[in-house]
């Protein structure tokens, strides 16, 4: 014999649950006069035969044609007002789900006019919060017939929405501001993302309550990432690796040069390159100040050339194979002239 539920409730705080279905399996046998108890932070969506009949607010609700008038159309005239029927109740949490994390899995490419290559790669992360705006819409469009729906099941979808809007906003912002200006505009950028994402959240019955940017900075691996995006040839890539090597060598906890070099490499790696690879001018300045300058041999092995360029020997061999770096092959070995190295550095 089927059990008839006289009281339906879900006394749970629903910390990570957005929706909980009653019963979890099958359908509940109810009757006119059964009661549904809804907590202050909940709403209850009442379903019968796949139809959402009503949304019940906080309080104690007695099932009747007055509370759920559409029952009359589905059940016909009740026999002594105690006719049993099957139904489901979806309890929806109306609390704000806070401190949800977002971040850029891949750096975002933006314009950076007047600095280096004219582009920059940005990485960012922060937090956001959301809340159910329309319980019936959210259950019918997103949850379906699942017995439980948690925040983990929708977070990836929400992060994708937010990152799409962030990329649009950064593109619009860098059309008027430099990458250096973005650091002081994180609050404005966050507010713009929140406003732009509201329609996408509303389309699934949600509202975006907050969006905060905790960090927005240039990527620390610009050369590798730009090459992976197909924006660099081998020669430029090798030169940028040399600039990154100089940056890494400058980074040390005891001084401030590392921080300056890191910011320069991330925000304008081309400028750093042009400043560090001017061999003849640098040699003259070093001689005037009494500093020793590196001596480039007349003939070098790929390993010696790699040491001067501060890249790996494999990168030099790859540049030779690609025809970007002139070298003479003697037997199974390559030899590189000083003139070829200087011509490669000049591009």
Coordinates of C-alpha atoms in Angstrom, one line a residue, residues 12 14 16 19 30 49 53 89 102 122 161 170 219 227 233 246 257 263 265-266 282 295 298 305 328 334 347:
X12 CA 18.1 21.5 5.8
X14 CA 21.2 23.7 1.9
X16 CA 25.8 23.8 -1.2
X19 CA 17.6 22.4 -5.3
X30 CA -0.4 13.4 -1.4
X49 CA 2.6 15.1 -14.1
X53 CA 1.7 24.2 -10.9
X89 CA 7.9 19.2 -4.6
X102 CA 36.8 32.1 -10.9
X122 CA 46.8 39.0 -18.9
X161 CA 29.8 33.2 -18.8
X170 CA 39.2 44.0 -21.3
X219 CA 51.4 36.7 -17.7
X227 CA 54.2 31.3 -29.7
X233 CA 58.1 33.2 -35.6
X246 CA 67.3 38.3 -18.4
X257 CA 65.6 45.0 -9.9
X263 CA 56.9 43.9 -14.9
X265 CA 59.0 41.7 -19.5
X266 CA 55.3 41.0 -18.9
X282 CA 76.0 48.5 -24.7
X295 CA 83.4 38.7 -25.7
X298 CA 84.7 34.6 -34.1
X305 CA 75.8 30.7 -29.0
X328 CA 77.8 26.1 -41.5
X334 CA 77.3 23.2 -36.7
X347 CA 66.6 40.5 -37.0

